[in-house]
Amino acid sequence: MSLLAALVVLVLAPPSVTVLLPPSEPDAASEPTREAEDEPTNTEPTNTEPTDTEPTNTEDTEPSLPTEPDEQTPAPDEPPAPASIPPASIPRPVGPPLVPTEPLPPPRLTTPIHPLQVRWGITAPVVTTSLLGFALMETLGGHRAPPTVCTPPVDGSCPDLGPLEPIDRVALGHYDDAAAKASDALLYLSVAGGLAVGLAESIAWARAEGERGVAHHRRRGAARFGISTAIWAESVGVAMLTTNVLKDAVGRPRPLAHLGEPALLAEGVESDGDLGRSFPSGHATLSFSSTVAAAMLLTLEQCRPREGRRRRCGPRSRREKIVLGLTWGLAMAMATTTSTLRVVAGKHYPTDVLMGAAVGAASGVVIPLLHDRRW
């Protein structure tokens, strides 16, 4: 009976159909998943053959909804995708809005004020000490006891003043007041000329800087002249202090002392302490130190720094060569003429002016070189 009832139920019941649904795919309009942003992966095709699973009742099963991209789990073989940050959450700098400004002008290349350097802590004391020492010794020199004045015998010799070198005898037996005054005038002119060379060079340099558009070119030109003047004064001061020390140490009588007292009185020359300060010549020292230092400064001021090679000094253009050549020529001519007039005037022996010229020229060359930036 029970078997008959089971057959009746099996015949009357509707057949159950197993429906295999394809895997759920996201809607085309939905946001692309995180796997779409990364590299495409090779996925194996889904096996559509029926599996030994329980039949799914389509009436009781709800349609599957597409999952959100953030909720999907990446495949085990795929690396985790970087978290994407929405643009709205990126922090932005806080501040006033950027306002477009006018483009800045290109920087103008400026050259150093002077190719030589001055350490004022050293240069200023040297200049002050040398010039004050020279002035003090020059003032006190005339108050010393006068040397022995010759009483010439009949043959014209003067054994009281000692022997002389043959080259020095050309300065004996005469005194020329006009030559002495001319040597004084040339001495003042050589000092003024040394300063004028530095002033003219600084003005020309400042004018060239102004044409290049460099700001404060006049002030820079004044500073350049101050540096040149300090180096020039140092050269002159050291040379003159050295000369006065030698004058007092040697104590050599001037050629005028060989004329005798009556001749000195007739020429209007006083027999004072300065009559015994012949070696070396102060006029020769001052004229050579002033003019040589000015010409040397002009030469070094034309040195220009060069990248990748050693700095070269000297003029570039034909005009600069002419100016530099004339400066050196006038410097040598003026200093040599001043020294020669001292011998003609009977104020110095030839060896006096040679020693004075050596001291002055050495100071005029060495002192500017010591201020060169290459040392």
mmCIF file of C-alpha atoms in Angstrom:
data_model
loop_
_atom_site.group_PDB
_atom_site.id
_atom_site.type_symbol
_atom_site.label_atom_id
_atom_site.label_comp_id
_atom_site.label_asym_id
_atom_site.label_seq_id
_atom_site.Cartn_x
_atom_site.Cartn_y
_atom_site.Cartn_z
ATOM 1 C CA MET A 1 0.000 0.000 0.000
ATOM 2 C CA SER A 2 2.773 2.337 0.858
ATOM 3 C CA LEU A 3 4.537 1.498 -2.394
ATOM 4 C CA LEU A 4 1.398 2.338 -4.351
ATOM 5 C CA ALA A 5 1.073 5.687 -2.602
ATOM 6 C CA ALA A 6 4.681 6.604 -3.422
ATOM 7 C CA LEU A 7 4.170 5.878 -7.119
ATOM 8 C CA VAL A 8 1.068 8.075 -7.202
ATOM 9 C CA VAL A 9 2.945 11.006 -5.643
ATOM 10 C CA LEU A 10 5.879 10.591 -8.055
ATOM 11 C CA VAL A 11 3.557 10.665 -11.082
ATOM 12 C CA LEU A 12 1.494 13.624 -9.955
ATOM 13 C CA ALA A 13 4.430 15.855 -8.702
ATOM 14 C CA PRO A 14 5.981 18.327 -11.239
ATOM 15 C CA PRO A 15 9.485 17.482 -12.394
ATOM 16 C CA SER A 16 12.306 19.534 -10.795
ATOM 17 C CA VAL A 17 14.652 21.198 -13.236
ATOM 18 C CA THR A 18 18.175 22.105 -12.318
ATOM 19 C CA VAL A 19 19.185 25.465 -13.839
ATOM 20 C CA LEU A 20 22.870 26.415 -14.013
ATOM 21 C CA LEU A 21 23.303 30.173 -13.825
ATOM 22 C CA PRO A 22 26.335 31.749 -15.448
ATOM 23 C CA PRO A 23 28.768 33.526 -13.145
ATOM 24 C CA SER A 24 27.654 36.990 -12.215
ATOM 25 C CA GLU A 25 29.268 39.783 -14.236
ATOM 26 C CA PRO A 26 29.269 43.464 -13.195
ATOM 27 C CA ASP A 27 27.085 45.799 -15.083
ATOM 28 C CA ALA A 28 28.765 47.655 -17.960
ATOM 29 C CA ALA A 29 27.738 50.990 -16.506
ATOM 30 C CA SER A 30 29.177 50.216 -13.108
ATOM 31 C CA GLU A 31 32.613 51.448 -11.977
ATOM 32 C CA PRO A 32 35.514 49.367 -13.285
ATOM 33 C CA THR A 33 36.853 46.977 -10.750
ATOM 34 C CA ARG A 34 40.270 47.130 -9.213
ATOM 35 C CA GLU A 35 41.437 44.215 -11.370
ATOM 36 C CA ALA A 36 40.613 46.215 -14.520
ATOM 37 C CA GLU A 37 42.987 48.968 -13.387
ATOM 38 C CA ASP A 38 45.804 46.545 -12.846
ATOM 39 C CA GLU A 39 47.400 44.236 -15.363
ATOM 40 C CA PRO A 40 44.991 41.859 -17.055
ATOM 41 C CA THR A 41 45.238 38.357 -15.613
ATOM 42 C CA ASN A 42 44.824 35.095 -17.457
ATOM 43 C CA THR A 43 41.803 33.447 -15.889
ATOM 44 C CA GLU A 44 40.854 29.915 -16.764
ATOM 45 C CA PRO A 45 37.426 29.374 -18.349
ATOM 46 C CA THR A 46 34.736 28.343 -15.983
ATOM 47 C CA ASN A 47 33.693 24.715 -16.244
ATOM 48 C CA THR A 48 30.046 24.735 -17.165
ATOM 49 C CA GLU A 49 29.565 21.014 -16.694
ATOM 50 C CA PRO A 50 27.111 20.152 -13.990
ATOM 51 C CA THR A 51 28.653 19.253 -10.673
ATOM 52 C CA ASP A 52 27.425 16.951 -8.021
ATOM 53 C CA THR A 53 25.801 19.692 -6.069
ATOM 54 C CA GLU A 54 22.355 19.951 -4.754
ATOM 55 C CA PRO A 55 19.844 21.380 -7.222
ATOM 56 C CA THR A 56 19.164 25.017 -6.902
ATOM 57 C CA ASN A 57 15.591 26.083 -6.693
ATOM 58 C CA THR A 58 15.176 29.073 -8.968
ATOM 59 C CA GLU A 59 12.042 30.114 -7.246
ATOM 60 C CA ASP A 60 13.771 30.468 -3.877
ATOM 61 C CA THR A 61 17.069 31.927 -5.190
ATOM 62 C CA GLU A 62 17.435 35.714 -5.380
ATOM 63 C CA PRO A 63 19.267 37.197 -8.350
ATOM 64 C CA SER A 64 22.906 37.881 -7.573
ATOM 65 C CA LEU A 65 23.940 41.523 -7.377
ATOM 66 C CA PRO A 66 27.278 42.844 -8.626
ATOM 67 C CA THR A 67 29.722 43.291 -5.822
ATOM 68 C CA GLU A 68 31.417 46.601 -5.073
ATOM 69 C CA PRO A 69 35.024 46.937 -6.179
ATOM 70 C CA ASP A 70 36.204 47.609 -2.631
ATOM 71 C CA GLU A 71 34.603 44.396 -1.366
ATOM 72 C CA GLN A 72 36.216 42.029 -3.879
ATOM 73 C CA THR A 73 39.106 39.905 -2.771
ATOM 74 C CA PRO A 74 42.052 39.638 -5.139
ATOM 75 C CA ALA A 75 43.079 36.279 -6.451
ATOM 76 C CA PRO A 76 45.772 34.450 -4.479
ATOM 77 C CA ASP A 77 48.264 34.685 -7.352
ATOM 78 C CA GLU A 78 47.796 38.418 -7.881
ATOM 79 C CA PRO A 79 49.643 41.073 -5.810
ATOM 80 C CA PRO A 80 47.477 43.405 -3.764
ATOM 81 C CA ALA A 81 46.494 46.452 -5.734
ATOM 82 C CA PRO A 82 47.529 49.862 -4.340
ATOM 83 C CA ALA A 83 44.823 51.757 -2.623
ATOM 84 C CA SER A 84 43.432 54.457 -4.838
ATOM 85 C CA ILE A 85 42.966 57.891 -3.288
ATOM 86 C CA PRO A 86 40.123 59.959 -4.605
ATOM 87 C CA PRO A 87 41.239 63.384 -5.890
ATOM 88 C CA ALA A 88 39.060 65.160 -3.369
ATOM 89 C CA SER A 89 41.033 63.702 -0.443
ATOM 90 C CA ILE A 90 44.504 64.891 -1.664
ATOM 91 C CA PRO A 91 45.732 67.665 0.656
ATOM 92 C CA ARG A 92 46.396 70.976 -1.015
ATOM 93 C CA PRO A 93 48.818 73.685 0.192
ATOM 94 C CA VAL A 94 47.227 76.365 2.258
ATOM 95 C CA GLY A 95 48.198 79.916 1.341
ATOM 96 C CA PRO A 96 47.405 82.830 -0.881
ATOM 97 C CA PRO A 97 46.805 82.001 -4.510
ATOM 98 C CA LEU A 98 49.780 82.210 -6.808
ATOM 99 C CA VAL A 99 49.741 85.422 -8.773
ATOM 100 C CA PRO A 100 51.803 85.524 -11.974
ATOM 101 C CA THR A 101 54.572 88.079 -11.698
ATOM 102 C CA GLU A 102 56.739 89.756 -14.279
ATOM 103 C CA PRO A 103 59.887 87.836 -15.235
ATOM 104 C CA LEU A 104 63.004 88.930 -13.388
ATOM 105 C CA PRO A 105 65.720 90.606 -15.448
ATOM 106 C CA PRO A 106 68.789 88.477 -16.134
ATOM 107 C CA PRO A 107 71.566 88.918 -13.549
ATOM 108 C CA ARG A 108 74.295 91.333 -14.554
ATOM 109 C CA LEU A 109 77.793 90.067 -14.189
ATOM 110 C CA THR A 110 79.917 92.289 -11.958
ATOM 111 C CA THR A 111 83.665 92.208 -11.709
ATOM 112 C CA PRO A 112 85.616 92.649 -8.475
ATOM 113 C CA ILE A 113 86.269 96.250 -7.521
ATOM 114 C CA HIS A 114 90.026 95.747 -7.754
ATOM 115 C CA PRO A 115 92.184 92.842 -8.941
ATOM 116 C CA LEU A 116 94.488 93.483 -5.982
ATOM 117 C CA GLN A 117 93.425 92.901 -2.398
ATOM 118 C CA VAL A 118 94.161 95.108 0.590
ATOM 119 C CA ARG A 119 94.151 93.831 4.158
ATOM 120 C CA TRP A 120 93.427 97.082 5.901
ATOM 121 C CA GLY A 121 94.530 95.684 9.244
ATOM 122 C CA ILE A 122 98.053 95.401 7.807
ATOM 123 C CA THR A 123 98.182 98.069 5.099
ATOM 124 C CA ALA A 124 96.870 100.954 7.204
ATOM 125 C CA PRO A 125 99.462 100.572 10.016
ATOM 126 C CA VAL A 126 102.284 100.122 7.491
ATOM 127 C CA VAL A 127 101.329 103.270 5.581
ATOM 128 C CA THR A 128 100.870 105.340 8.727
ATOM 129 C CA THR A 129 104.091 104.184 10.381
ATOM 130 C CA SER A 130 106.255 104.574 7.296
ATOM 131 C CA LEU A 131 105.017 108.036 6.360
ATOM 132 C CA LEU A 132 105.171 109.369 9.918
ATOM 133 C CA GLY A 133 108.622 107.869 10.418
ATOM 134 C CA PHE A 134 109.853 109.413 7.175
ATOM 135 C CA ALA A 135 108.476 112.844 8.088
ATOM 136 C CA LEU A 136 109.963 112.707 11.582
ATOM 137 C CA MET A 137 113.418 111.674 10.396
ATOM 138 C CA GLU A 138 113.343 114.279 7.629
ATOM 139 C CA THR A 139 112.517 116.988 10.149
ATOM 140 C CA LEU A 140 115.158 115.957 12.654
ATOM 141 C CA GLY A 141 117.823 115.482 9.976
ATOM 142 C CA GLY A 142 118.437 119.207 9.582
ATOM 143 C CA HIS A 143 119.074 119.644 13.303
ATOM 144 C CA ARG A 144 122.010 117.288 13.464
ATOM 145 C CA ALA A 145 125.577 118.504 13.648
ATOM 146 C CA PRO A 146 126.936 119.454 10.215
ATOM 147 C CA PRO A 147 129.719 117.329 8.749
ATOM 148 C CA THR A 148 133.272 118.432 8.303
ATOM 149 C CA VAL A 149 133.518 121.059 5.601
ATOM 150 C CA CYS A 150 136.462 120.797 3.308
ATOM 151 C CA THR A 151 139.219 123.316 3.333
ATOM 152 C CA PRO A 152 140.511 122.756 -0.167
ATOM 153 C CA PRO A 153 144.269 122.818 -0.617
ATOM 154 C CA VAL A 154 145.953 124.143 -3.691
ATOM 155 C CA ASP A 155 145.556 120.920 -5.691
ATOM 156 C CA GLY A 156 141.789 120.832 -5.107
ATOM 157 C CA SER A 157 141.745 117.608 -3.126
ATOM 158 C CA CYS A 158 139.974 117.265 0.214
ATOM 159 C CA PRO A 159 141.550 114.591 2.399
ATOM 160 C CA ASP A 160 139.286 115.524 5.328
ATOM 161 C CA LEU A 161 136.215 113.980 3.590
ATOM 162 C CA GLY A 162 137.876 110.726 2.638
ATOM 163 C CA PRO A 163 138.499 109.102 -0.735
ATOM 164 C CA LEU A 164 135.893 109.014 -3.485
ATOM 165 C CA GLU A 165 135.188 106.602 -6.282
ATOM 166 C CA PRO A 166 136.127 107.808 -9.761
ATOM 167 C CA ILE A 167 132.469 107.813 -10.827
ATOM 168 C CA ASP A 168 131.593 110.164 -7.972
ATOM 169 C CA ARG A 169 134.175 112.807 -8.816
ATOM 170 C CA VAL A 170 131.954 114.202 -11.585
ATOM 171 C CA ALA A 171 129.769 115.792 -8.904
ATOM 172 C CA LEU A 172 132.578 117.786 -7.276
ATOM 173 C CA GLY A 173 133.494 121.428 -7.668
ATOM 174 C CA HIS A 174 130.185 122.961 -8.709
ATOM 175 C CA TYR A 175 126.750 123.923 -7.518
ATOM 176 C CA ASP A 176 123.777 124.721 -9.798
ATOM 177 C CA ASP A 177 120.826 126.286 -8.051
ATOM 178 C CA ALA A 178 118.610 126.175 -11.181
ATOM 179 C CA ALA A 179 119.147 122.430 -11.526
ATOM 180 C CA ALA A 180 118.300 121.972 -7.863
ATOM 181 C CA LYS A 181 115.017 123.853 -8.258
ATOM 182 C CA ALA A 182 114.180 121.942 -11.439
ATOM 183 C CA SER A 183 114.727 118.639 -9.623
ATOM 184 C CA ASP A 184 112.352 119.776 -6.886
ATOM 185 C CA ALA A 185 109.681 120.657 -9.451
ATOM 186 C CA LEU A 186 110.014 117.289 -11.189
ATOM 187 C CA LEU A 187 109.805 115.542 -7.839
ATOM 188 C CA TYR A 188 106.456 117.165 -7.060
ATOM 189 C CA LEU A 189 105.277 116.382 -10.577
ATOM 190 C CA SER A 190 106.209 112.712 -10.224
ATOM 191 C CA VAL A 191 104.210 112.432 -7.003
ATOM 192 C CA ALA A 192 101.191 114.139 -8.556
ATOM 193 C CA GLY A 193 101.556 112.020 -11.683
ATOM 194 C CA GLY A 194 101.500 108.815 -9.673
ATOM 195 C CA LEU A 195 98.189 109.799 -8.093
ATOM 196 C CA ALA A 196 96.806 111.040 -11.421
ATOM 197 C CA VAL A 197 97.414 107.686 -13.099
ATOM 198 C CA GLY A 198 95.394 105.885 -10.443
ATOM 199 C CA LEU A 199 92.600 108.460 -10.617
ATOM 200 C CA ALA A 200 92.336 108.326 -14.417
ATOM 201 C CA GLU A 201 92.279 104.527 -14.424
ATOM 202 C CA SER A 202 89.537 104.409 -11.776
ATOM 203 C CA ILE A 203 87.375 106.920 -13.665
ATOM 204 C CA ALA A 204 87.720 104.978 -16.922
ATOM 205 C CA TRP A 205 86.890 101.711 -15.173
ATOM 206 C CA ALA A 206 83.817 103.189 -13.453
ATOM 207 C CA ARG A 207 82.583 104.608 -16.760
ATOM 208 C CA ALA A 208 82.907 101.190 -18.399
ATOM 209 C CA GLU A 209 81.004 99.623 -15.508
ATOM 210 C CA GLY A 210 78.233 102.181 -15.956
ATOM 211 C CA GLU A 211 77.933 101.370 -19.651
ATOM 212 C CA ARG A 212 77.486 97.707 -18.725
ATOM 213 C CA GLY A 213 74.599 98.656 -16.456
ATOM 214 C CA VAL A 214 76.306 97.910 -13.146
ATOM 215 C CA ALA A 215 74.645 99.673 -10.237
ATOM 216 C CA HIS A 216 76.610 102.129 -8.083
ATOM 217 C CA HIS A 217 79.432 102.274 -10.611
ATOM 218 C CA ARG A 218 80.610 105.662 -9.355
ATOM 219 C CA ARG A 219 80.841 104.434 -5.798
ATOM 220 C CA ARG A 220 82.698 101.364 -6.988
ATOM 221 C CA GLY A 221 85.090 103.578 -8.940
ATOM 222 C CA ALA A 222 85.823 105.644 -5.819
ATOM 223 C CA ALA A 223 86.517 102.468 -3.858
ATOM 224 C CA ARG A 224 88.863 101.286 -6.603
ATOM 225 C CA PHE A 225 90.793 104.560 -6.454
ATOM 226 C CA GLY A 226 91.044 104.240 -2.668
ATOM 227 C CA ILE A 227 92.592 100.780 -2.948
ATOM 228 C CA SER A 228 95.073 101.939 -5.596
ATOM 229 C CA THR A 229 96.037 104.970 -3.513
ATOM 230 C CA ALA A 230 96.606 102.845 -0.415
ATOM 231 C CA ILE A 231 98.958 100.496 -2.274
ATOM 232 C CA TRP A 232 100.749 103.424 -3.909
ATOM 233 C CA ALA A 233 101.194 105.192 -0.549
ATOM 234 C CA GLU A 234 102.514 101.991 0.991
ATOM 235 C CA SER A 235 105.136 101.685 -1.747
ATOM 236 C CA VAL A 236 106.244 105.295 -1.335
ATOM 237 C CA GLY A 237 106.235 105.183 2.468
ATOM 238 C CA VAL A 238 108.314 102.011 2.738
ATOM 239 C CA ALA A 239 110.844 103.312 0.211
ATOM 240 C CA MET A 240 111.283 106.696 1.891
ATOM 241 C CA LEU A 241 111.566 105.243 5.382
ATOM 242 C CA THR A 242 114.263 102.855 4.149
ATOM 243 C CA THR A 243 116.147 105.718 2.505
ATOM 244 C CA ASN A 244 116.114 107.908 5.610
ATOM 245 C CA VAL A 245 117.353 105.054 7.770
ATOM 246 C CA LEU A 246 120.267 104.568 5.361
ATOM 247 C CA LYS A 247 120.980 108.305 5.294
ATOM 248 C CA ASP A 248 121.415 108.481 9.057
ATOM 249 C CA ALA A 249 123.300 105.185 9.210
ATOM 250 C CA VAL A 250 125.872 106.071 6.523
ATOM 251 C CA GLY A 251 126.211 109.826 7.164
ATOM 252 C CA ARG A 252 127.910 110.615 3.870
ATOM 253 C CA PRO A 253 128.672 114.316 3.199
ATOM 254 C CA ARG A 254 127.182 115.836 0.078
ATOM 255 C CA PRO A 255 129.401 117.024 -2.785
ATOM 256 C CA LEU A 256 128.774 120.590 -1.627
ATOM 257 C CA ALA A 257 130.943 119.936 1.393
ATOM 258 C CA HIS A 258 133.956 119.752 -0.918
ATOM 259 C CA LEU A 259 133.480 123.361 -1.978
ATOM 260 C CA GLY A 260 134.577 124.724 1.364
ATOM 261 C CA GLU A 261 132.851 127.084 3.743
ATOM 262 C CA PRO A 262 133.413 130.291 1.761
ATOM 263 C CA ALA A 263 131.931 128.776 -1.380
ATOM 264 C CA LEU A 264 128.911 127.504 0.513
ATOM 265 C CA LEU A 265 128.256 130.908 1.968
ATOM 266 C CA ALA A 266 128.640 132.475 -1.454
ATOM 267 C CA GLU A 267 126.054 130.074 -2.897
ATOM 268 C CA GLY A 268 123.668 130.705 -0.024
ATOM 269 C CA VAL A 269 123.849 127.101 1.211
ATOM 270 C CA GLU A 270 123.619 126.594 4.944
ATOM 271 C CA SER A 271 125.994 124.176 6.587
ATOM 272 C CA ASP A 272 123.496 122.122 8.583
ATOM 273 C CA GLY A 273 122.865 118.483 9.414
ATOM 274 C CA ASP A 274 121.308 117.781 6.018
ATOM 275 C CA LEU A 275 124.713 118.402 4.440
ATOM 276 C CA GLY A 276 125.835 115.034 5.799
ATOM 277 C CA ARG A 277 122.872 112.958 4.499
ATOM 278 C CA SER A 278 123.880 112.322 0.909
ATOM 279 C CA PHE A 279 123.544 108.542 0.588
ATOM 280 C CA PRO A 280 121.119 107.506 -0.840
ATOM 281 C CA SER A 281 119.277 110.218 -2.750
ATOM 282 C CA GLY A 282 115.810 110.955 -1.383
ATOM 283 C CA HIS A 283 114.707 112.639 -4.610
ATOM 284 C CA ALA A 284 115.643 109.565 -6.641
ATOM 285 C CA THR A 285 113.912 107.250 -4.183
ATOM 286 C CA LEU A 286 110.684 109.236 -4.104
ATOM 287 C CA SER A 287 110.465 109.814 -7.854
ATOM 288 C CA PHE A 288 111.141 106.178 -8.739
ATOM 289 C CA SER A 289 108.852 104.730 -6.075
ATOM 290 C CA SER A 290 105.961 107.016 -7.070
ATOM 291 C CA THR A 291 106.148 106.556 -10.817
ATOM 292 C CA VAL A 292 107.070 102.859 -10.840
ATOM 293 C CA ALA A 293 104.321 102.006 -8.354
ATOM 294 C CA ALA A 294 101.756 103.856 -10.485
ATOM 295 C CA ALA A 295 102.863 102.081 -13.663
ATOM 296 C CA MET A 296 102.947 98.721 -11.886
ATOM 297 C CA LEU A 297 99.446 99.236 -10.524
ATOM 298 C CA LEU A 298 98.190 100.103 -13.996
ATOM 299 C CA THR A 299 99.728 96.881 -15.302
ATOM 300 C CA LEU A 300 98.195 94.706 -12.590
ATOM 301 C CA GLU A 301 94.828 96.430 -12.877
ATOM 302 C CA GLN A 302 94.545 95.097 -16.411
ATOM 303 C CA CYS A 303 94.715 91.512 -15.154
ATOM 304 C CA ARG A 304 91.439 89.697 -15.677
ATOM 305 C CA PRO A 305 90.435 86.359 -14.142
ATOM 306 C CA ARG A 306 90.078 83.528 -16.640
ATOM 307 C CA GLU A 307 88.328 80.243 -15.939
ATOM 308 C CA GLY A 308 90.245 77.084 -16.582
ATOM 309 C CA ARG A 309 93.620 78.731 -17.061
ATOM 310 C CA ARG A 310 96.095 80.908 -15.259
ATOM 311 C CA ARG A 311 95.210 84.553 -15.119
ATOM 312 C CA ARG A 312 96.922 86.662 -17.738
ATOM 313 C CA CYS A 313 97.986 90.225 -17.133
ATOM 314 C CA GLY A 314 98.538 92.949 -19.646
ATOM 315 C CA PRO A 315 96.622 94.989 -22.188
ATOM 316 C CA ARG A 316 94.258 93.416 -24.681
ATOM 317 C CA SER A 317 93.531 96.180 -27.134
ATOM 318 C CA ARG A 318 95.910 98.374 -29.070
ATOM 319 C CA ARG A 319 94.760 101.411 -27.126
ATOM 320 C CA GLU A 320 95.567 99.767 -23.805
ATOM 321 C CA LYS A 321 99.008 98.820 -25.068
ATOM 322 C CA ILE A 322 99.728 102.408 -26.099
ATOM 323 C CA VAL A 323 98.530 103.825 -22.770
ATOM 324 C CA LEU A 324 100.545 101.329 -20.756
ATOM 325 C CA GLY A 325 103.666 101.887 -22.840
ATOM 326 C CA LEU A 326 103.428 105.660 -22.499
ATOM 327 C CA THR A 327 102.909 105.349 -18.747
ATOM 328 C CA TRP A 328 106.042 103.277 -18.262
ATOM 329 C CA GLY A 329 108.041 105.491 -20.604
ATOM 330 C CA LEU A 330 107.025 108.707 -18.847
ATOM 331 C CA ALA A 331 107.641 107.143 -15.443
ATOM 332 C CA MET A 332 111.196 106.155 -16.295
ATOM 333 C CA ALA A 333 111.949 109.452 -18.045
ATOM 334 C CA MET A 334 110.649 111.592 -15.191
ATOM 335 C CA ALA A 335 112.436 109.646 -12.456
ATOM 336 C CA THR A 336 115.699 109.461 -14.395
ATOM 337 C CA THR A 337 115.649 113.184 -15.162
ATOM 338 C CA THR A 338 115.030 114.031 -11.514
ATOM 339 C CA SER A 339 117.957 111.880 -10.415
ATOM 340 C CA THR A 340 120.285 113.332 -13.051
ATOM 341 C CA LEU A 341 119.475 116.896 -12.031
ATOM 342 C CA ARG A 342 120.485 116.082 -8.456
ATOM 343 C CA VAL A 343 123.981 115.210 -9.689
ATOM 344 C CA VAL A 344 124.152 118.298 -11.920
ATOM 345 C CA ALA A 345 123.119 120.499 -9.022
ATOM 346 C CA GLY A 346 125.968 119.154 -6.887
ATOM 347 C CA LYS A 347 123.532 117.719 -4.329
ATOM 348 C CA HIS A 348 124.385 114.035 -4.793
ATOM 349 C CA TYR A 349 126.990 111.696 -6.159
ATOM 350 C CA PRO A 350 126.068 109.307 -8.961
ATOM 351 C CA THR A 351 126.185 106.377 -6.535
ATOM 352 C CA ASP A 352 123.681 108.194 -4.330
ATOM 353 C CA VAL A 353 121.070 108.429 -7.048
ATOM 354 C CA LEU A 354 121.720 104.868 -8.235
ATOM 355 C CA MET A 355 121.044 103.518 -4.772
ATOM 356 C CA GLY A 356 117.978 105.715 -4.399
ATOM 357 C CA ALA A 357 116.625 104.559 -7.748
ATOM 358 C CA ALA A 358 117.126 100.911 -6.767
ATOM 359 C CA VAL A 359 115.288 101.318 -3.461
ATOM 360 C CA GLY A 360 112.413 103.233 -5.056
ATOM 361 C CA ALA A 361 111.978 100.917 -8.033
ATOM 362 C CA ALA A 362 112.130 97.800 -5.863
ATOM 363 C CA SER A 363 109.455 99.132 -3.556
ATOM 364 C CA GLY A 364 107.285 100.202 -6.494
ATOM 365 C CA VAL A 365 107.357 96.697 -7.954
ATOM 366 C CA VAL A 366 107.378 94.432 -4.893
ATOM 367 C CA ILE A 367 104.685 96.127 -2.791
ATOM 368 C CA PRO A 368 101.950 95.928 -5.483
ATOM 369 C CA LEU A 369 102.881 92.318 -6.215
ATOM 370 C CA LEU A 370 102.413 91.438 -2.547
ATOM 371 C CA HIS A 371 98.789 92.554 -2.875
ATOM 372 C CA ASP A 372 98.126 90.296 -5.840
ATOM 373 C CA ARG A 373 95.260 87.863 -5.213
ATOM 374 C CA ARG A 374 97.300 84.985 -6.607
ATOM 375 C CA TRP A 375 99.616 84.981 -3.593
#
